Tab-separated table of C-alpha atoms and ligand atoms in Angstrom:
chain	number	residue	atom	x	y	z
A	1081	UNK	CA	23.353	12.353	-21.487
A	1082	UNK	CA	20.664	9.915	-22.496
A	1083	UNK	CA	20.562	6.492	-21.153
A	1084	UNK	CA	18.850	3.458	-23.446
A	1085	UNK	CA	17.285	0.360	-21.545
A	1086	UNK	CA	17.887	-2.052	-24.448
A	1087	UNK	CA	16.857	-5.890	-25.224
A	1088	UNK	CA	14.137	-6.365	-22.647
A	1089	UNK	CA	10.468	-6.958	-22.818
A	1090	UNK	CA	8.545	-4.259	-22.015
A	1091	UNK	CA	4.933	-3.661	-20.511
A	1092	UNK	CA	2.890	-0.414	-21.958
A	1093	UNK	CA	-0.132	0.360	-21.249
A	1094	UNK	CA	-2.642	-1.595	-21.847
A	1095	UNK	CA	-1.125	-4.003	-23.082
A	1096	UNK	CA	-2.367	-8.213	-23.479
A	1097	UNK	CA	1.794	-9.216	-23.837
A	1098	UNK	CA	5.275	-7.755	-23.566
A	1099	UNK	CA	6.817	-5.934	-26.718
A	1100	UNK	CA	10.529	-6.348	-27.342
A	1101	UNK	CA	11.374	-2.728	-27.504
A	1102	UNK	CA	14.599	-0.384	-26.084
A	1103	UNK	CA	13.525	2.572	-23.725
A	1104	UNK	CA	15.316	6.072	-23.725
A	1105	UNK	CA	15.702	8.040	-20.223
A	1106	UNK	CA	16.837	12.083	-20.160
A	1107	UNK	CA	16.595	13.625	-17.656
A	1108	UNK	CA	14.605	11.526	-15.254
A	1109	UNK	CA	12.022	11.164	-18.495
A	1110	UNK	CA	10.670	8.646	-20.334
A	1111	UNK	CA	11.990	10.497	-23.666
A	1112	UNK	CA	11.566	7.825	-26.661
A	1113	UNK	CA	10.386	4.109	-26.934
A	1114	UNK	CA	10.968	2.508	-29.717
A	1115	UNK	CA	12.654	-0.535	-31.905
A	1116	UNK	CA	16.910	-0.495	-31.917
A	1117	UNK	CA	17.115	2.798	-30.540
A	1118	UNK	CA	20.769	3.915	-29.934
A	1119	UNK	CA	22.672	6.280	-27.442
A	1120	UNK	CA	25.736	6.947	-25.117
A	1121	UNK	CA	25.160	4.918	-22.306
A	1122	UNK	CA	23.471	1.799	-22.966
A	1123	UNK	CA	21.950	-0.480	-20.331
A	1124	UNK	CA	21.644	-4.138	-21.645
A	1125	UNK	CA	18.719	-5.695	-20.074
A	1126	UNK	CA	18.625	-9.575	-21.922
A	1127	UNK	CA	16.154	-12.237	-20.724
A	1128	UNK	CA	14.394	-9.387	-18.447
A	1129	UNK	CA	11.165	-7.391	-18.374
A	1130	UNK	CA	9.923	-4.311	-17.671
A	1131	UNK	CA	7.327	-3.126	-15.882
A	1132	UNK	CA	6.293	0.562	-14.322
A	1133	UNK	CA	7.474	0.941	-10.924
A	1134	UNK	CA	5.182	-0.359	-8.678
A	1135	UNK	CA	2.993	2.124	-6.787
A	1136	UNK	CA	2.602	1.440	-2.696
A	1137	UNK	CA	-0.012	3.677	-1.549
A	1138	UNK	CA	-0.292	2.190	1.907
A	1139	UNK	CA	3.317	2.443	4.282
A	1140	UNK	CA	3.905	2.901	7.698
A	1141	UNK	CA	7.569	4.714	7.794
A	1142	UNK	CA	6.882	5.705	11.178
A	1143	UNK	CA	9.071	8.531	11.423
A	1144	UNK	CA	9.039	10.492	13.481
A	1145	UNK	CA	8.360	9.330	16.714
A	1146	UNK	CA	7.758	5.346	16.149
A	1147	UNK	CA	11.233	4.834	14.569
A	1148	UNK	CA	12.102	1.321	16.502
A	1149	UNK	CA	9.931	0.433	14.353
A	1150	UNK	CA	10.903	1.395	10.811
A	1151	UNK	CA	12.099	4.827	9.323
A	1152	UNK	CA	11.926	6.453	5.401
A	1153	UNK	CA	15.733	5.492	5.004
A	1154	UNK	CA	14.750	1.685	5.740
A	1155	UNK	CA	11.464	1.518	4.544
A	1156	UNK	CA	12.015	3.194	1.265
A	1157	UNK	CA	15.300	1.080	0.958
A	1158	UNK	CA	12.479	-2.461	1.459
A	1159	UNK	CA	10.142	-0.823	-1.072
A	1160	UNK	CA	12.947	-0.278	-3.663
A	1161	UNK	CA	14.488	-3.804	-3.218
A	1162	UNK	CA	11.144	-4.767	-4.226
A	1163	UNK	CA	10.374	-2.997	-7.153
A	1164	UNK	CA	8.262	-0.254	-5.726
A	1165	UNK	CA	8.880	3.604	-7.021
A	1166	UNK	CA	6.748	5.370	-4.837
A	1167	UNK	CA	4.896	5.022	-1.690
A	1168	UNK	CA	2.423	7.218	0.205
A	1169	UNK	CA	2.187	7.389	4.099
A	1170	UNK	CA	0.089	7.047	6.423
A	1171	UNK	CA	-0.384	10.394	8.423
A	1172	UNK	CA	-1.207	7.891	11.822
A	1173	UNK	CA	1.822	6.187	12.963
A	1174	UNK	CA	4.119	9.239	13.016
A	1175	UNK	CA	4.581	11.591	16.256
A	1176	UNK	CA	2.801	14.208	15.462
A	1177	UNK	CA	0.643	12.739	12.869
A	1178	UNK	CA	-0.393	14.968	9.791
A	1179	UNK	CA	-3.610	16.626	11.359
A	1180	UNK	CA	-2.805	19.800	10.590
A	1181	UNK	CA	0.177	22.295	8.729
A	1182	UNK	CA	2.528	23.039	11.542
A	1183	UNK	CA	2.355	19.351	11.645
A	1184	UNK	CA	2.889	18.403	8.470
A	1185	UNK	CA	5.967	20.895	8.003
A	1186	UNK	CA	7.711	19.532	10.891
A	1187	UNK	CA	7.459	15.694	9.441
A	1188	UNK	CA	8.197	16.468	6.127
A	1189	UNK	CA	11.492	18.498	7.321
A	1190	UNK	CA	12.269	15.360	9.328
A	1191	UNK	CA	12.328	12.459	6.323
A	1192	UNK	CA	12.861	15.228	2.981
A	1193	UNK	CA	16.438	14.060	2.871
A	1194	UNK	CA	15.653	10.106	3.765
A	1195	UNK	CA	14.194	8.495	1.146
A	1196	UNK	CA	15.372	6.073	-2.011
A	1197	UNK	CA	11.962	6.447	-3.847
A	1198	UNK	CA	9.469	9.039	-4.689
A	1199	UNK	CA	6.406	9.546	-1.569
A	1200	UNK	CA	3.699	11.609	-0.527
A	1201	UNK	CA	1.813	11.794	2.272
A	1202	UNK	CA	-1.810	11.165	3.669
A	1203	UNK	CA	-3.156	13.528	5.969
A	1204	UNK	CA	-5.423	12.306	8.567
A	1205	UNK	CA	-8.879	13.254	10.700
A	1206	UNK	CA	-8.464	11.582	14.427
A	1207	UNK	CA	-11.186	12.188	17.180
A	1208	UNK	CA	-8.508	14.740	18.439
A	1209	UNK	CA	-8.892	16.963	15.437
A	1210	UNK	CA	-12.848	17.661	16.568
A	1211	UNK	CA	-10.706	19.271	19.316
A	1212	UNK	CA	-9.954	22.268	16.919
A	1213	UNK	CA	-11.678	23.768	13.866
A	1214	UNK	CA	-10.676	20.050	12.401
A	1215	UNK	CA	-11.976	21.524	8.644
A	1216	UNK	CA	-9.703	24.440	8.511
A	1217	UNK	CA	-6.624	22.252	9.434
A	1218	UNK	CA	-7.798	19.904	6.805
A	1219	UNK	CA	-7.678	22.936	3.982
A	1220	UNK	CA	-5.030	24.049	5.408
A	1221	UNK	CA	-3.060	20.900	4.303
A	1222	UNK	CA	-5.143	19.963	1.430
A	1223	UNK	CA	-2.350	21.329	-1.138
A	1224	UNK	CA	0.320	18.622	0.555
A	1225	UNK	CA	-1.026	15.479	1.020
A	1226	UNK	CA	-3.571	13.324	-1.184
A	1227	UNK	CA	-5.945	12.048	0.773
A	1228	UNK	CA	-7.193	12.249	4.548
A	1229	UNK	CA	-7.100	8.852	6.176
A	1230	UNK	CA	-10.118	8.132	8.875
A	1231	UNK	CA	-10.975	5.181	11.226
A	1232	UNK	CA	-14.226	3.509	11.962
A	1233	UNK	CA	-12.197	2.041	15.203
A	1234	UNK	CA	-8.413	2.563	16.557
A	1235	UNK	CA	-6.026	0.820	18.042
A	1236	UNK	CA	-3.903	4.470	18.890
A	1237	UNK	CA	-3.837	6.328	21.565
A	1238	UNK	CA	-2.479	9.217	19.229
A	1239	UNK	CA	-5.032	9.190	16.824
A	1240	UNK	CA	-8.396	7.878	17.690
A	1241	UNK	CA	-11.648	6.585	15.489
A	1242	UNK	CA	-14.363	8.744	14.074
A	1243	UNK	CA	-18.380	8.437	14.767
A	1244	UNK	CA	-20.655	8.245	12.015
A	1245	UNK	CA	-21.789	11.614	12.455
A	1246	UNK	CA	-18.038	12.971	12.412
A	1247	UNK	CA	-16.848	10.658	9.669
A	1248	UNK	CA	-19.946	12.674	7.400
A	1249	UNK	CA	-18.672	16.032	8.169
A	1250	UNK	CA	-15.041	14.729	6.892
A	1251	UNK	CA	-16.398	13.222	4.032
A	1252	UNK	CA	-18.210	16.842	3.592
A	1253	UNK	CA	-15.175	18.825	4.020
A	1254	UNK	CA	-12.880	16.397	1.355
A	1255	UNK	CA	-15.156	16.821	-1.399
A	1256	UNK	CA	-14.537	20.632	-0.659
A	1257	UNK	CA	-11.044	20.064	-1.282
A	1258	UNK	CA	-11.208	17.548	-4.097
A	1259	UNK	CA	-9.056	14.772	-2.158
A	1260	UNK	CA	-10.637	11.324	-1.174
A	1261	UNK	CA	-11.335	10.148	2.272
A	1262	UNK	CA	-9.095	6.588	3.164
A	1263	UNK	CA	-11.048	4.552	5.833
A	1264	UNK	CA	-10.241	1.735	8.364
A	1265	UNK	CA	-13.574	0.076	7.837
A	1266	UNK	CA	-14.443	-2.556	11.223
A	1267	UNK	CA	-17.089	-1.879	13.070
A	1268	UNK	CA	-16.575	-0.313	16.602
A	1269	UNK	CA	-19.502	-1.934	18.009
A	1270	UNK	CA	-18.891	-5.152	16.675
A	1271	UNK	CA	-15.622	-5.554	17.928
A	1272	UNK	CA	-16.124	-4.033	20.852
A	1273	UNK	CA	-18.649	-6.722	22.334
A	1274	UNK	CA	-17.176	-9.741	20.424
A	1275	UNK	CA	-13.445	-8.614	22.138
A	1276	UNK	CA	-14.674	-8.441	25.212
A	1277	UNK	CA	-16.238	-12.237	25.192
A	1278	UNK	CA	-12.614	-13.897	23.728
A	1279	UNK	CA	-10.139	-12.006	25.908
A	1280	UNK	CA	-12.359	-13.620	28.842
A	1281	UNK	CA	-11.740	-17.175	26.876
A	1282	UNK	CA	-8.364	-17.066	26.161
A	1283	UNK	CA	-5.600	-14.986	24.386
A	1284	UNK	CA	-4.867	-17.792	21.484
A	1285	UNK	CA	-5.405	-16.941	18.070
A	1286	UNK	CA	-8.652	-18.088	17.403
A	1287	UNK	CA	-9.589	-15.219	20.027
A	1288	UNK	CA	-8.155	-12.523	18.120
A	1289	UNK	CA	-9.873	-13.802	14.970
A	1290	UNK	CA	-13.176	-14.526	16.220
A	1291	UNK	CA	-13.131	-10.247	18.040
A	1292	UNK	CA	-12.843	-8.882	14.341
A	1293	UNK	CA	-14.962	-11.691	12.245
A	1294	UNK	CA	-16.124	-10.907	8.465
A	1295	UNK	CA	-19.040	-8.924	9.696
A	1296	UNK	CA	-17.284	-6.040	11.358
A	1297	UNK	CA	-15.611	-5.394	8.181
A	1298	UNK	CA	-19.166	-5.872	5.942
A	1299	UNK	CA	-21.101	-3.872	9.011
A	1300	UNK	CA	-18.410	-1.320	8.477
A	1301	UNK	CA	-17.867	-0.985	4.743
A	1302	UNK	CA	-21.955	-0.869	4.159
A	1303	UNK	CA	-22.245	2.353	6.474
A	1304	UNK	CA	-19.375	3.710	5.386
A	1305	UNK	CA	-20.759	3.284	1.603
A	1306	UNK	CA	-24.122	4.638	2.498
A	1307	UNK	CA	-22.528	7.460	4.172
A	1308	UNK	CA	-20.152	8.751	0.969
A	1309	UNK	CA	-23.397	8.162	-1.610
A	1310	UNK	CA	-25.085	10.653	1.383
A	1311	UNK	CA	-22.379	12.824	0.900
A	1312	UNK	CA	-21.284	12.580	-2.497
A	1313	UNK	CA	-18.079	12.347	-1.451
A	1314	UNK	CA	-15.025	10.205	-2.886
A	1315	UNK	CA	-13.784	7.218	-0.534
A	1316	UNK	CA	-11.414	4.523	-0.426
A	1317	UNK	CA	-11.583	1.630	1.934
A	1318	UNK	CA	-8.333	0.514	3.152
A	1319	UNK	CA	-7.078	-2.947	3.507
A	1320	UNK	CA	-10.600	-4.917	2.933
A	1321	UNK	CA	-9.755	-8.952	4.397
A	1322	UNK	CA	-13.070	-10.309	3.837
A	1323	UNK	CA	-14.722	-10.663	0.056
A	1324	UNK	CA	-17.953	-10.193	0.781
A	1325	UNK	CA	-17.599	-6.405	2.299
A	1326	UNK	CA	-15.465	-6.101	-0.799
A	1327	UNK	CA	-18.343	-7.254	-2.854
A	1328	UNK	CA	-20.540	-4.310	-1.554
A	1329	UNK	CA	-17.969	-2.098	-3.806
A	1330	UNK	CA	-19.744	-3.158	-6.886
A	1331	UNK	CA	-23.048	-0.800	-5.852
A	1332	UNK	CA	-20.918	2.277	-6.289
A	1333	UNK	CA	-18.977	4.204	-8.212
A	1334	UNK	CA	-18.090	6.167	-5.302
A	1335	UNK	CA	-16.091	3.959	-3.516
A	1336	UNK	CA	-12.914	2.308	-4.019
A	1337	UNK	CA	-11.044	-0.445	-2.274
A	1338	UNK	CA	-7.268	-2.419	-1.995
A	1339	UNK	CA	-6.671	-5.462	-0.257
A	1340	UNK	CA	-3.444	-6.676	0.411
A	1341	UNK	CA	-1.242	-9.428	0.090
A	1342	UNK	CA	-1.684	-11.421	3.412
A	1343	UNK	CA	-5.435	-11.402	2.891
A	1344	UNK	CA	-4.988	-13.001	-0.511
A	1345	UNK	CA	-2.460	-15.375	1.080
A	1346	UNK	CA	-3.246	-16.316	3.901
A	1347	UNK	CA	-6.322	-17.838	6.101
A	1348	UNK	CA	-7.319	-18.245	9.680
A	1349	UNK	CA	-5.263	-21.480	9.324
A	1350	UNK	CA	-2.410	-20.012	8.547
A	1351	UNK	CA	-2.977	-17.404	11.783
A	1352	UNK	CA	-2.828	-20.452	14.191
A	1353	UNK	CA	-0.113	-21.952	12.555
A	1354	UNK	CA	2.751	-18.774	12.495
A	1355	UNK	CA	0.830	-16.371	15.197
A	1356	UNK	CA	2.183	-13.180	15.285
A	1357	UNK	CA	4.146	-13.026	12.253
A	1358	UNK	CA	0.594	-12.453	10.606
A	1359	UNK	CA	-0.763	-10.511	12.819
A	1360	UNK	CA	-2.852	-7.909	11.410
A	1361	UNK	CA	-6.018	-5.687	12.093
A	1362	UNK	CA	-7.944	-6.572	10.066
A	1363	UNK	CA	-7.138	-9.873	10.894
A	1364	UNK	CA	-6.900	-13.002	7.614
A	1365	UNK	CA	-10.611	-14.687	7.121
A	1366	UNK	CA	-11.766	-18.090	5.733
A	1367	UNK	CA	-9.720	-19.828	3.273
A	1368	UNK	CA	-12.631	-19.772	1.146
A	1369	UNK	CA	-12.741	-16.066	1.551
A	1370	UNK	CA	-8.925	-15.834	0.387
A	1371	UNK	CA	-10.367	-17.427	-3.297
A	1372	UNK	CA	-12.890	-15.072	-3.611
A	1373	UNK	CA	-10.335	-11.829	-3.004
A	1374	UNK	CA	-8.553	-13.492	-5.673
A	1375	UNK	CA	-11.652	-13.173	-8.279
A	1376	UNK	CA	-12.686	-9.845	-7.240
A	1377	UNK	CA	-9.108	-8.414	-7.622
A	1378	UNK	CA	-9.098	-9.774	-11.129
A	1379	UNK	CA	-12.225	-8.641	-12.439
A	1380	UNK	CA	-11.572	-5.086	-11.228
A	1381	UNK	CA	-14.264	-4.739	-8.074
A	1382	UNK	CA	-10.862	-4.506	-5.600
A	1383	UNK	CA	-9.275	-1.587	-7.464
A	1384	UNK	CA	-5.562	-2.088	-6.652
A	1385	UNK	CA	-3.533	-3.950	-3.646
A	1386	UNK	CA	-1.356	-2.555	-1.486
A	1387	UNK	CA	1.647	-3.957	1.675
A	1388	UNK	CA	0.371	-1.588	4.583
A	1389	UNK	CA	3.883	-2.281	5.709
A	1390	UNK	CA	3.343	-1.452	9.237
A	1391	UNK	CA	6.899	-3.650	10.996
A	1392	UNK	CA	7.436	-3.920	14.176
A	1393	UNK	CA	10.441	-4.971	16.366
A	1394	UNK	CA	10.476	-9.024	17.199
A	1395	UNK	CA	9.848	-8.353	20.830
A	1396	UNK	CA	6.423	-6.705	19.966
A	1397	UNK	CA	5.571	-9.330	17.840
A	1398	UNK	CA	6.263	-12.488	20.263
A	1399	UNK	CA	4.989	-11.053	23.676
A	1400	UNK	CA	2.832	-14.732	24.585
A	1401	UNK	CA	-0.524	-13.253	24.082
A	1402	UNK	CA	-2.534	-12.619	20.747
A	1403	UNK	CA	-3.658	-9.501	22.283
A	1404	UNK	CA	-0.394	-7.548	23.093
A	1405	UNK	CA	1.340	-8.348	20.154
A	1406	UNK	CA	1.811	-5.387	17.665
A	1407	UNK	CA	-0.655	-5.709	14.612
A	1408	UNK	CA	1.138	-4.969	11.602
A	1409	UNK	CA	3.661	-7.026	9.284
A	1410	UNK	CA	6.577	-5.612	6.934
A	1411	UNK	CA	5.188	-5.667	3.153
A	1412	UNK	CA	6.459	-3.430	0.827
A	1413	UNK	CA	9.394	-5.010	0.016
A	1414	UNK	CA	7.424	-8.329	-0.874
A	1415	UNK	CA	4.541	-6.786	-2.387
A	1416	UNK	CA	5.435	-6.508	-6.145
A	1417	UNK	CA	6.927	-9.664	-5.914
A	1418	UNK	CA	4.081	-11.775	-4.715
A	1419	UNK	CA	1.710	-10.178	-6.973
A	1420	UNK	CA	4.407	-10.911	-9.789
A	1421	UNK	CA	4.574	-14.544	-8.890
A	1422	UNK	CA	1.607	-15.567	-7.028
A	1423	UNK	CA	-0.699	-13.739	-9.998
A	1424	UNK	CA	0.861	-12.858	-12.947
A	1425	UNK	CA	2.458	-16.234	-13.654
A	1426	UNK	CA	0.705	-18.557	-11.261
A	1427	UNK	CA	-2.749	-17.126	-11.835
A	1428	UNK	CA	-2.367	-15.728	-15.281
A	1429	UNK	CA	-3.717	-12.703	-14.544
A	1430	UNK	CA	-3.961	-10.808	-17.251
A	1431	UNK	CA	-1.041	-8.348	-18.341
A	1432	UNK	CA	-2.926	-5.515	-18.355
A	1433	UNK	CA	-4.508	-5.747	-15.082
A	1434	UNK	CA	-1.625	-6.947	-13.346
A	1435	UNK	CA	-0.321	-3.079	-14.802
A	1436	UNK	CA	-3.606	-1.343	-13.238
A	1437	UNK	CA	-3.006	-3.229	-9.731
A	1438	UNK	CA	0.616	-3.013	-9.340
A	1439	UNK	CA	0.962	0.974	-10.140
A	1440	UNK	CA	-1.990	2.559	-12.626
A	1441	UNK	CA	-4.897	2.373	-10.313
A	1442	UNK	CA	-3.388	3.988	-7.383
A	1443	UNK	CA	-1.781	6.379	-9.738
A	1444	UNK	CA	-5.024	7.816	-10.979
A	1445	UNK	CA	-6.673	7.839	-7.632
A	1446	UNK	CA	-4.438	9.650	-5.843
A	1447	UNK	CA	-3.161	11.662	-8.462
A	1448	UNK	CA	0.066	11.327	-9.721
A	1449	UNK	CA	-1.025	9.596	-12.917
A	1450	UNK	CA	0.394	12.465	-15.347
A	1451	UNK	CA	3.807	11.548	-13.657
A	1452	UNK	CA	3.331	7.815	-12.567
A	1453	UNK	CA	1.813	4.590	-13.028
A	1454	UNK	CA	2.685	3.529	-16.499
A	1455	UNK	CA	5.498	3.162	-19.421
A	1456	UNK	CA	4.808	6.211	-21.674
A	1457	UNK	CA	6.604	9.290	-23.244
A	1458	UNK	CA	6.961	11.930	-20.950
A	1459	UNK	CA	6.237	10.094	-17.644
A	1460	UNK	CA	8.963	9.768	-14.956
A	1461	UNK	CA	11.534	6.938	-15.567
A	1462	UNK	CA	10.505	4.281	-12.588
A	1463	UNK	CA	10.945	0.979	-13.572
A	1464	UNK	CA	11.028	-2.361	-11.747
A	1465	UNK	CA	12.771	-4.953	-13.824
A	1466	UNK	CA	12.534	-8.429	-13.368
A	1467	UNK	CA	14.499	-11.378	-14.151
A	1468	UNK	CA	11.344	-14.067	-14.628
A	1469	UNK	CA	13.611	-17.119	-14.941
A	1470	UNK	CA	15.152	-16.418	-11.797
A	1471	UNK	CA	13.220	-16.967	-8.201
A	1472	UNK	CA	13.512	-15.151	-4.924
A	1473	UNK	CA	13.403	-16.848	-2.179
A	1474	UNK	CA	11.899	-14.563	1.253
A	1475	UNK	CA	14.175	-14.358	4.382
A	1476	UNK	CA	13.288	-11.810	6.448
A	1477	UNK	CA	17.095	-11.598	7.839
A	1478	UNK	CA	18.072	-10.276	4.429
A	1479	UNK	CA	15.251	-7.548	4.414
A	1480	UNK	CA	16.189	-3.735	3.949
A	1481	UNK	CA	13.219	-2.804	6.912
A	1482	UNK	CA	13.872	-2.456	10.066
A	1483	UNK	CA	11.179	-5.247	10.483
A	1484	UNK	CA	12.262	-8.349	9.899
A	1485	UNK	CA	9.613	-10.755	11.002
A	1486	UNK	CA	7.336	-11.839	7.974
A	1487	UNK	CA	4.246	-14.417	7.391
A	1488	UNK	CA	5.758	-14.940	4.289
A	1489	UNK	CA	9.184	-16.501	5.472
A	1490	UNK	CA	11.281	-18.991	3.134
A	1491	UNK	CA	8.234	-18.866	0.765
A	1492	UNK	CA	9.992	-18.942	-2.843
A	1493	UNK	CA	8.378	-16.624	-5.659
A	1494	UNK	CA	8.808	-17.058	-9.350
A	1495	UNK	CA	11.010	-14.213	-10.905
A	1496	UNK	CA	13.699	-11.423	-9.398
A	1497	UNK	CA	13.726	-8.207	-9.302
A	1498	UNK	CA	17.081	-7.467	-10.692
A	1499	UNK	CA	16.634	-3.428	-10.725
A	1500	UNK	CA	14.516	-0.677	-9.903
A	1501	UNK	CA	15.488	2.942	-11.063
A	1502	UNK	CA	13.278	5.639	-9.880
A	1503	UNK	CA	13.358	8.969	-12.208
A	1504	UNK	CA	16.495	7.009	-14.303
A	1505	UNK	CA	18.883	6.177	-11.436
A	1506	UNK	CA	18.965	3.023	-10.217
A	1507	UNK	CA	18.175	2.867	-6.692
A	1508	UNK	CA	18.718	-1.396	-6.112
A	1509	UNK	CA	20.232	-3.802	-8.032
A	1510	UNK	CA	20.193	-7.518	-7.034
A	1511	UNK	CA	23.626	-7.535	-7.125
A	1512	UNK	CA	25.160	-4.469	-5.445
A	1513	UNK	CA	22.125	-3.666	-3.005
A	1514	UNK	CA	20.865	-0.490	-2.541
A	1515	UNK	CA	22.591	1.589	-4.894
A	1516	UNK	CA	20.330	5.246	-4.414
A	1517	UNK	CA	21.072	7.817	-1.780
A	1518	UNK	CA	19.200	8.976	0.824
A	1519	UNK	CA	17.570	12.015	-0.531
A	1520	UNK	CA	16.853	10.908	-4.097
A	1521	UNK	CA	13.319	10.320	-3.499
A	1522	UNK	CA	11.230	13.223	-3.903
A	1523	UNK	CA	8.259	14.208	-2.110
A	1524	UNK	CA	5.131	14.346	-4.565
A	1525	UNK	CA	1.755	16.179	-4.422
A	1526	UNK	CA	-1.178	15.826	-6.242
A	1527	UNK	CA	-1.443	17.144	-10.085
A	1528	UNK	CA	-3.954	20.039	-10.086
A	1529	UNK	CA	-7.866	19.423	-10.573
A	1530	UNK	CA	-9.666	20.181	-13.995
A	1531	UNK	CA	-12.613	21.607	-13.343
B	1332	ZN	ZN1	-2.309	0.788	7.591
């Protein structure tokens, strides 16, 4: 039995504005689009929009082995309150972390039957991988996951940061297996001196700040550049804070970069002012900075943004000392939703941009654009759909994550999401809640490579 989405705006691609037009779903598919279609079970959508389900390639789910602070079940429940379809995770923050096959069969046969949405998985390269033949467990995995995620400096015990002359090698042994390199791009030695001059001043937040300034991430992202032209190899820097290491993304075609929202939201200022609910590594810049993220996500230099939801318990988030407490903020659930509010309508960002950085861009570089990341015949019904004369207000109390401390508390952004539906069943709807089971996300892998 078909099902029609009928009487909302919708968003193709490409588009400059919404087209009144009905949508037809079989099977999970995107079967017909088109003007007064008709069918069985119809789905009156009046005074909304419609927009592809948003893409978050950049989750902590934690699971298993860090699941006090979130799991798939809760996590992919906060991404589909907020519009998002599908989610990739981080191979770090999971005990053990995706280094190698046995590894990656036991976590998948942990959270296969936990998930609301669609995911896939990074794999990873930690220092501990050089402990074994780190390039055959990296083939060896290549098949599952769609991209290897690497650090420039580490904050785990479990899975620790890369040298230059290591990071190359990876780089080396990705283009092998056609998947891109992800990298946490501050500089170790930076960091390293400036942390140990604050913690001796204090543990306040202008410590923190100052022990991971805009150079460690523009020291970082310069090598790491350098390094992938070297190589020839495909690379995507994580979570870029400050706009001038962004910048250095225009001299390639290599490279590829997201920020996030708390970077476009959120300054220094702000840091002193709510402490560790923003707590992050990399920490917020300038608030001139935060303008300038703005203008290079718009003209295309930051290719997409994603939440790295990374939630954490309220007792690691509040211990008294900028230092202890846990870097990493819930997201996922809030990320379509600020970049609906704070940039589609507030900034006017243009429609077809706003499509590329809430779900086409990260679709096509990670490979799941011939299912994903766009409103078209024969692509996989996700959908977020949004009431825009409505407003959501954020209270962390009401999230679906197991985190419920968030920077972006009692903040109020223009427009709801009233549904998402991931492969045509809904999965939330403002009213009910969470309305898909555990188990009706899918785990996805990478289309195959022409070549
Ligand atoms: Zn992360």
């Amino acid at each position: 039995m078909s099902t029609l989405l009928k009487n909302a705006k919708i968003a193709l691609p490409g588009a400059v504005r919404l087209e009144s037009l009905d949508i037809e779903i079989g099977k999970g598919f995107i079967v017909n689009i088109g003007k007064n279609l008709h069918g069985e079970n119809e789905i009156d959508l009046s005074g909304c929009e419609i927009f592809p389900g948003a893409v978050d390639p950049h989750v902590h789910f934690d699971e298993p082995g860090f699941t006090e602070r979130e799991d798939f079940y809760h996590g992919s429940c906060a991404a589909a309150s907020g519009g998002v379809t599908t989610v990739i995770d981080m191979p770090c923050t999971s005990v053990p972390p995706v280094i190698n096959l046995a590894n990656f069969k036991t976590k998948l046969n942990v959270v296969r039957d936990k998930s609301v949405i669609d995911f896939g998985f990074f794999g990873g390269v930690s220092a501990q991988c050089f402990e074994s033949d780190f390039a055959h467990n990296m083939a060896d995995i290549a098949e599952h996951v769609l991209g290897y995620k690497t650090y420039f400096i580490s904050g785990m015990d479990t899975f620790g940061h890369l040298s230059f002359d290591r990071f190359f090698e990876v780089l080396k042994a990705a283009k092998q297996l056609k998947r891109p390199v992800l990298l946490h791009a501050e500089d170790l030695q930076t960091v390293t001196r400036l942390e140990k001059i604050e913690r001796e001043k204090g543990r306040d937040w202008m410590n923190y700040y100052r022990s991971r300034p805009e150079e460690a991430e523009f020291i970082a992202v310069q090598n790491a550049i350098e390094l992938a032209e070297k190589a020839g190899a495909s690379l995507h820097i994580v979570h870029i804070g400050t706009a001038e290491a962004a910048e250095l993304l225009q001299q390639t075609d290599l490279v590829t970069g997201e920020t996030c929202p708390h970077y476009l939201q959120f300054s220094r200022d702000d840091l002193e002012r709510i402490g560790g609910a923003l707590k992050t590594a990399p920490v917020v810049k300038s608030p001139a900075n935060r303008e300038r993220l703005w203008e290079l996500l718009i003209d295309g230099t930051i290719d997409f943004v994603t939440s790295d939801h990374a939630p954490a318990p309220a007792s690691q988030k509040d211990t008294g000392s900028a230092w202890t407490d846990y870097s990493g903020i819930p997201g996922t659930g809030t990320l379509f939703p600020y970049l609906y509010s704070e940039g589609y309508v507030k900034r006017k960002m243009p429609l077809n941009r706003f499509l590329e950085i809430i779900s086409a861009a990260a679709a096509r570089r990670y490979g799941l654009f011939d299912r994903k990341g766009s409103i078209e015949t024969g692509k996989h019904a996700d959908f977020v759909i949004v009431n825009p004369d409505k407003n959501y207000i954020v209270k962390g109390a009401e999230f679906f994550s197991k985190g419920k401390i968030t920077p972006f508390e009692e903040m109020t952004f223009n427009g709801r999401v009233e549904k998402t539906i991931v492969r045509g069943n809904i999965v939330y709807d403002a009213e009910k809640g969470i309305a898909g089971k555990a188990g009706l996300g899918r785990f996805i892998i990478m289309q195959p490579c022409e070549d």
